[in-house]
Amino acid sequence: MTTRLSLFNSPLLLGFDQFERTLDRIAKNSAEGYPPYNIEQIGEDGLRITLAVAGFTSEDLSVQTEDNQLVIRGRQTDDRSRVYLHRGIAARQFQRSFVLAEGIEVIGASLDNGLLNVDLRRPMPEPKVRTIKIEQTRTDQGAAKGPQTIDVAPDRSEA
């Protein structure tokens, strides 16, 4: 039996199971090499993913969001009317997935000179601070549970 060491098994990291599954999925997808892509920062809250998809038309491509993933698929079909003396550019299909952080929106996609650009918007998070009220509870026999006030008598032993 093989035991896998988890990055998120610390008792200080609560509720990060989803992140671990996401990292596993990213590791599987990172082995894919086709098509090559760039990710660039566009403005303060914008991102652009550019994939090199030479030979694909917009009808050959699909861009979808599935849960928290951006999935880009390409499917070319062979043109049976062509007779090739040498075929170095094969009609192929691909699927490239990108895991999106919570709140990232896909703004649009465009195809220009063999490059598929997918624009994303990453909203800037607002800092959230919340104070939690601490209530005093008493659990003695016969005592009612709930908020209680504790009176402390002054220490008179030093007089």
PDB file of C-alpha atoms in Angstrom:
ATOM      1  CA  MET A   1       0.000   0.000   0.000  1.00  0.00           C
ATOM      2  CA  THR A   2       1.377   3.408  -0.979  1.00  0.00           C
ATOM      3  CA  THR A   3       0.713   6.386   1.229  1.00  0.00           C
ATOM      4  CA  ARG A   4       0.657   9.733  -0.509  1.00  0.00           C
ATOM      5  CA  LEU A   5       1.942  12.748   1.374  1.00  0.00           C
ATOM      6  CA  SER A   6      -0.559  15.552   1.101  1.00  0.00           C
ATOM      7  CA  LEU A   7       0.430  19.201   1.027  1.00  0.00           C
ATOM      8  CA  PHE A   8      -2.783  20.044   2.832  1.00  0.00           C
ATOM      9  CA  ASN A   9      -2.694  17.546   5.720  1.00  0.00           C
ATOM     10  CA  SER A  10      -1.731  20.177   8.279  1.00  0.00           C
ATOM     11  CA  PRO A  11      -4.324  20.722  11.024  1.00  0.00           C
ATOM     12  CA  LEU A  12      -3.921  24.458  10.346  1.00  0.00           C
ATOM     13  CA  LEU A  13      -5.298  24.120   6.804  1.00  0.00           C
ATOM     14  CA  LEU A  14      -9.006  23.390   7.134  1.00  0.00           C
ATOM     15  CA  GLY A  15     -11.280  22.860   4.148  1.00  0.00           C
ATOM     16  CA  PHE A  16      -8.574  22.769   1.460  1.00  0.00           C
ATOM     17  CA  ASP A  17      -9.596  19.368   0.020  1.00  0.00           C
ATOM     18  CA  GLN A  18     -10.864  21.042  -3.158  1.00  0.00           C
ATOM     19  CA  PHE A  19      -7.497  22.750  -3.665  1.00  0.00           C
ATOM     20  CA  GLU A  20      -5.724  19.420  -3.439  1.00  0.00           C
ATOM     21  CA  ARG A  21      -8.011  17.893  -6.063  1.00  0.00           C
ATOM     22  CA  THR A  22      -7.448  20.956  -8.262  1.00  0.00           C
ATOM     23  CA  LEU A  23      -3.675  20.590  -7.982  1.00  0.00           C
ATOM     24  CA  ASP A  24      -3.945  16.926  -8.985  1.00  0.00           C
ATOM     25  CA  ARG A  25      -5.978  17.922 -12.040  1.00  0.00           C
ATOM     26  CA  ILE A  26      -3.441  20.632 -12.967  1.00  0.00           C
ATOM     27  CA  ALA A  27      -0.578  18.142 -12.716  1.00  0.00           C
ATOM     28  CA  LYS A  28      -2.353  15.816 -15.153  1.00  0.00           C
ATOM     29  CA  ASN A  29      -3.082  18.638 -17.619  1.00  0.00           C
ATOM     30  CA  SER A  30       0.439  20.111 -17.504  1.00  0.00           C
ATOM     31  CA  ALA A  31       1.831  17.116 -19.391  1.00  0.00           C
ATOM     32  CA  GLU A  32      -0.064  18.224 -22.508  1.00  0.00           C
ATOM     33  CA  GLY A  33       2.115  20.147 -24.925  1.00  0.00           C
ATOM     34  CA  TYR A  34      -0.298  21.018 -27.701  1.00  0.00           C
ATOM     35  CA  PRO A  35      -1.268  23.637 -28.504  1.00  0.00           C
ATOM     36  CA  PRO A  36       1.338  25.983 -27.047  1.00  0.00           C
ATOM     37  CA  TYR A  37      -0.058  28.960 -25.159  1.00  0.00           C
ATOM     38  CA  ASN A  38       0.804  32.222 -23.401  1.00  0.00           C
ATOM     39  CA  ILE A  39      -0.857  33.828 -20.403  1.00  0.00           C
ATOM     40  CA  GLU A  40      -0.421  37.562 -20.057  1.00  0.00           C
ATOM     41  CA  GLN A  41      -1.590  40.347 -17.789  1.00  0.00           C
ATOM     42  CA  ILE A  42      -3.819  42.859 -19.588  1.00  0.00           C
ATOM     43  CA  GLY A  43      -4.400  45.917 -17.433  1.00  0.00           C
ATOM     44  CA  GLU A  44      -4.940  45.826 -13.696  1.00  0.00           C
ATOM     45  CA  ASP A  45      -7.654  43.153 -13.588  1.00  0.00           C
ATOM     46  CA  GLY A  46      -7.393  41.473 -16.990  1.00  0.00           C
ATOM     47  CA  LEU A  47      -5.750  38.300 -18.241  1.00  0.00           C
ATOM     48  CA  ARG A  48      -5.385  36.934 -21.759  1.00  0.00           C
ATOM     49  CA  ILE A  49      -4.736  33.339 -22.722  1.00  0.00           C
ATOM     50  CA  THR A  50      -3.386  33.012 -26.258  1.00  0.00           C
ATOM     51  CA  LEU A  51      -3.231  29.614 -27.952  1.00  0.00           C
ATOM     52  CA  ALA A  52      -1.386  28.939 -31.218  1.00  0.00           C
ATOM     53  CA  VAL A  53      -4.041  27.187 -33.318  1.00  0.00           C
ATOM     54  CA  ALA A  54      -2.757  27.580 -36.880  1.00  0.00           C
ATOM     55  CA  GLY A  55      -5.012  25.889 -39.402  1.00  0.00           C
ATOM     56  CA  PHE A  56      -8.108  25.944 -37.189  1.00  0.00           C
ATOM     57  CA  THR A  57     -11.153  28.021 -38.082  1.00  0.00           C
ATOM     58  CA  SER A  58     -13.579  29.434 -35.533  1.00  0.00           C
ATOM     59  CA  GLU A  59     -15.953  26.590 -36.443  1.00  0.00           C
ATOM     60  CA  ASP A  60     -13.239  24.056 -35.470  1.00  0.00           C
ATOM     61  CA  LEU A  61     -12.848  25.563 -31.987  1.00  0.00           C
ATOM     62  CA  SER A  62     -14.997  25.723 -28.860  1.00  0.00           C
ATOM     63  CA  VAL A  63     -14.439  27.700 -25.675  1.00  0.00           C
ATOM     64  CA  GLN A  64     -16.508  26.698 -22.644  1.00  0.00           C
ATOM     65  CA  THR A  65     -16.523  27.067 -18.909  1.00  0.00           C
ATOM     66  CA  GLU A  66     -17.281  23.910 -16.963  1.00  0.00           C
ATOM     67  CA  ASP A  67     -17.546  24.433 -13.202  1.00  0.00           C
ATOM     68  CA  ASN A  68     -14.323  26.258 -12.355  1.00  0.00           C
ATOM     69  CA  GLN A  69     -12.464  25.323 -15.543  1.00  0.00           C
ATOM     70  CA  LEU A  70     -11.974  26.992 -18.882  1.00  0.00           C
ATOM     71  CA  VAL A  71     -11.978  24.226 -21.508  1.00  0.00           C
ATOM     72  CA  ILE A  72     -10.799  24.943 -25.048  1.00  0.00           C
ATOM     73  CA  ARG A  73     -11.312  22.234 -27.659  1.00  0.00           C
ATOM     74  CA  GLY A  74     -10.232  22.037 -31.258  1.00  0.00           C
ATOM     75  CA  ARG A  75     -11.263  19.486 -33.865  1.00  0.00           C
ATOM     76  CA  GLN A  76     -10.136  19.531 -37.482  1.00  0.00           C
ATOM     77  CA  THR A  77     -11.445  17.199 -40.120  1.00  0.00           C
ATOM     78  CA  ASP A  78      -9.435  15.855 -43.040  1.00  0.00           C
ATOM     79  CA  ASP A  79     -10.188  17.410 -46.400  1.00  0.00           C
ATOM     80  CA  ARG A  80     -10.607  14.286 -48.536  1.00  0.00           C
ATOM     81  CA  SER A  81     -10.471  16.290 -51.760  1.00  0.00           C
ATOM     82  CA  ARG A  82      -6.757  17.095 -51.291  1.00  0.00           C
ATOM     83  CA  VAL A  83      -3.971  14.823 -52.480  1.00  0.00           C
ATOM     84  CA  TYR A  84      -0.843  15.260 -50.355  1.00  0.00           C
ATOM     85  CA  LEU A  85       2.653  14.459 -51.675  1.00  0.00           C
ATOM     86  CA  HIS A  86       3.978  15.129 -48.157  1.00  0.00           C
ATOM     87  CA  ARG A  87       1.846  15.563 -45.063  1.00  0.00           C
ATOM     88  CA  GLY A  88       3.684  17.282 -42.213  1.00  0.00           C
ATOM     89  CA  ILE A  89       0.684  19.177 -40.857  1.00  0.00           C
ATOM     90  CA  ALA A  90      -1.816  16.646 -39.633  1.00  0.00           C
ATOM     91  CA  ALA A  91      -5.437  17.422 -38.893  1.00  0.00           C
ATOM     92  CA  ARG A  92      -5.638  16.898 -35.163  1.00  0.00           C
ATOM     93  CA  GLN A  93      -7.812  17.519 -32.180  1.00  0.00           C
ATOM     94  CA  PHE A  94      -6.972  18.874 -28.755  1.00  0.00           C
ATOM     95  CA  GLN A  95      -8.422  19.827 -25.423  1.00  0.00           C
ATOM     96  CA  ARG A  96      -6.667  22.344 -23.180  1.00  0.00           C
ATOM     97  CA  SER A  97      -8.052  23.076 -19.697  1.00  0.00           C
ATOM     98  CA  PHE A  98      -7.286  25.932 -17.329  1.00  0.00           C
ATOM     99  CA  VAL A  99      -8.470  25.948 -13.716  1.00  0.00           C
ATOM    100  CA  LEU A 100     -10.069  29.299 -12.881  1.00  0.00           C
ATOM    101  CA  ALA A 101      -9.962  30.888  -9.453  1.00  0.00           C
ATOM    102  CA  GLU A 102     -13.243  31.855  -7.835  1.00  0.00           C
ATOM    103  CA  GLY A 103     -14.677  35.003  -9.411  1.00  0.00           C
ATOM    104  CA  ILE A 104     -12.702  34.970 -12.685  1.00  0.00           C
ATOM    105  CA  GLU A 105     -14.985  35.685 -15.641  1.00  0.00           C
ATOM    106  CA  VAL A 106     -14.439  34.867 -19.306  1.00  0.00           C
ATOM    107  CA  ILE A 107     -15.078  38.108 -21.194  1.00  0.00           C
ATOM    108  CA  GLY A 108     -14.717  36.845 -24.764  1.00  0.00           C
ATOM    109  CA  ALA A 109     -12.649  35.010 -27.365  1.00  0.00           C
ATOM    110  CA  SER A 110     -11.273  35.998 -30.772  1.00  0.00           C
ATOM    111  CA  LEU A 111      -9.313  34.258 -33.510  1.00  0.00           C
ATOM    112  CA  ASP A 112      -6.662  36.336 -35.286  1.00  0.00           C
ATOM    113  CA  ASN A 113      -3.962  35.019 -37.664  1.00  0.00           C
ATOM    114  CA  GLY A 114      -3.884  31.538 -36.117  1.00  0.00           C
ATOM    115  CA  LEU A 115      -3.946  32.799 -32.522  1.00  0.00           C
ATOM    116  CA  LEU A 116      -6.968  32.208 -30.300  1.00  0.00           C
ATOM    117  CA  ASN A 117      -7.218  34.910 -27.625  1.00  0.00           C
ATOM    118  CA  VAL A 118      -9.415  34.298 -24.598  1.00  0.00           C
ATOM    119  CA  ASP A 119      -9.866  37.354 -22.384  1.00  0.00           C
ATOM    120  CA  LEU A 120     -10.576  36.998 -18.673  1.00  0.00           C
ATOM    121  CA  ARG A 121     -11.394  39.458 -15.921  1.00  0.00           C
ATOM    122  CA  ARG A 122     -10.140  38.941 -12.417  1.00  0.00           C
ATOM    123  CA  PRO A 123     -12.098  41.160 -10.022  1.00  0.00           C
ATOM    124  CA  MET A 124      -9.983  42.774  -7.345  1.00  0.00           C
ATOM    125  CA  PRO A 125     -10.958  41.306  -3.972  1.00  0.00           C
ATOM    126  CA  GLU A 126     -12.141  43.625  -1.267  1.00  0.00           C
ATOM    127  CA  PRO A 127     -10.561  42.982   2.110  1.00  0.00           C
ATOM    128  CA  LYS A 128     -13.041  41.345   4.476  1.00  0.00           C
ATOM    129  CA  VAL A 129     -12.710  41.742   8.216  1.00  0.00           C
ATOM    130  CA  ARG A 130     -15.354  40.323  10.495  1.00  0.00           C
ATOM    131  CA  THR A 131     -15.334  40.356  14.283  1.00  0.00           C
ATOM    132  CA  ILE A 132     -16.848  37.338  15.986  1.00  0.00           C
ATOM    133  CA  LYS A 133     -18.562  37.965  19.313  1.00  0.00           C
ATOM    134  CA  ILE A 134     -17.275  35.716  22.080  1.00  0.00           C
ATOM    135  CA  GLU A 135     -19.960  34.558  24.459  1.00  0.00           C
ATOM    136  CA  GLN A 136     -19.319  33.201  27.948  1.00  0.00           C
ATOM    137  CA  THR A 137     -21.050  29.879  28.660  1.00  0.00           C
ATOM    138  CA  ARG A 138     -21.395  28.000  31.922  1.00  0.00           C
ATOM    139  CA  THR A 139     -21.833  24.255  31.972  1.00  0.00           C
ATOM    140  CA  ASP A 140     -22.063  23.484  35.722  1.00  0.00           C
ATOM    141  CA  GLN A 141     -24.613  20.916  36.920  1.00  0.00           C
ATOM    142  CA  GLY A 142     -28.059  22.370  36.896  1.00  0.00           C
ATOM    143  CA  ALA A 143     -26.876  25.669  35.414  1.00  0.00           C
ATOM    144  CA  ALA A 144     -28.530  26.804  32.227  1.00  0.00           C
ATOM    145  CA  LYS A 145     -26.334  26.991  29.144  1.00  0.00           C
ATOM    146  CA  GLY A 146     -26.081  30.262  27.358  1.00  0.00           C
ATOM    147  CA  PRO A 147     -24.450  33.637  27.810  1.00  0.00           C
ATOM    148  CA  GLN A 148     -23.532  34.277  31.434  1.00  0.00           C
ATOM    149  CA  THR A 149     -21.907  37.099  33.339  1.00  0.00           C
ATOM    150  CA  ILE A 150     -19.152  36.198  35.772  1.00  0.00           C
ATOM    151  CA  ASP A 151     -18.618  38.477  38.791  1.00  0.00           C
ATOM    152  CA  VAL A 152     -15.083  38.493  40.114  1.00  0.00           C
ATOM    153  CA  ALA A 153     -14.593  39.601  43.743  1.00  0.00           C
ATOM    154  CA  PRO A 154     -11.574  41.812  44.362  1.00  0.00           C
ATOM    155  CA  ASP A 155      -8.576  40.082  45.952  1.00  0.00           C
ATOM    156  CA  ARG A 156      -8.378  41.380  49.578  1.00  0.00           C
ATOM    157  CA  SER A 157      -5.533  39.158  50.763  1.00  0.00           C
ATOM    158  CA  GLU A 158      -2.897  41.847  50.215  1.00  0.00           C
ATOM    159  CA  ALA A 159      -4.378  44.281  52.712  1.00  0.00           C
TER     160      ALA A 159
END
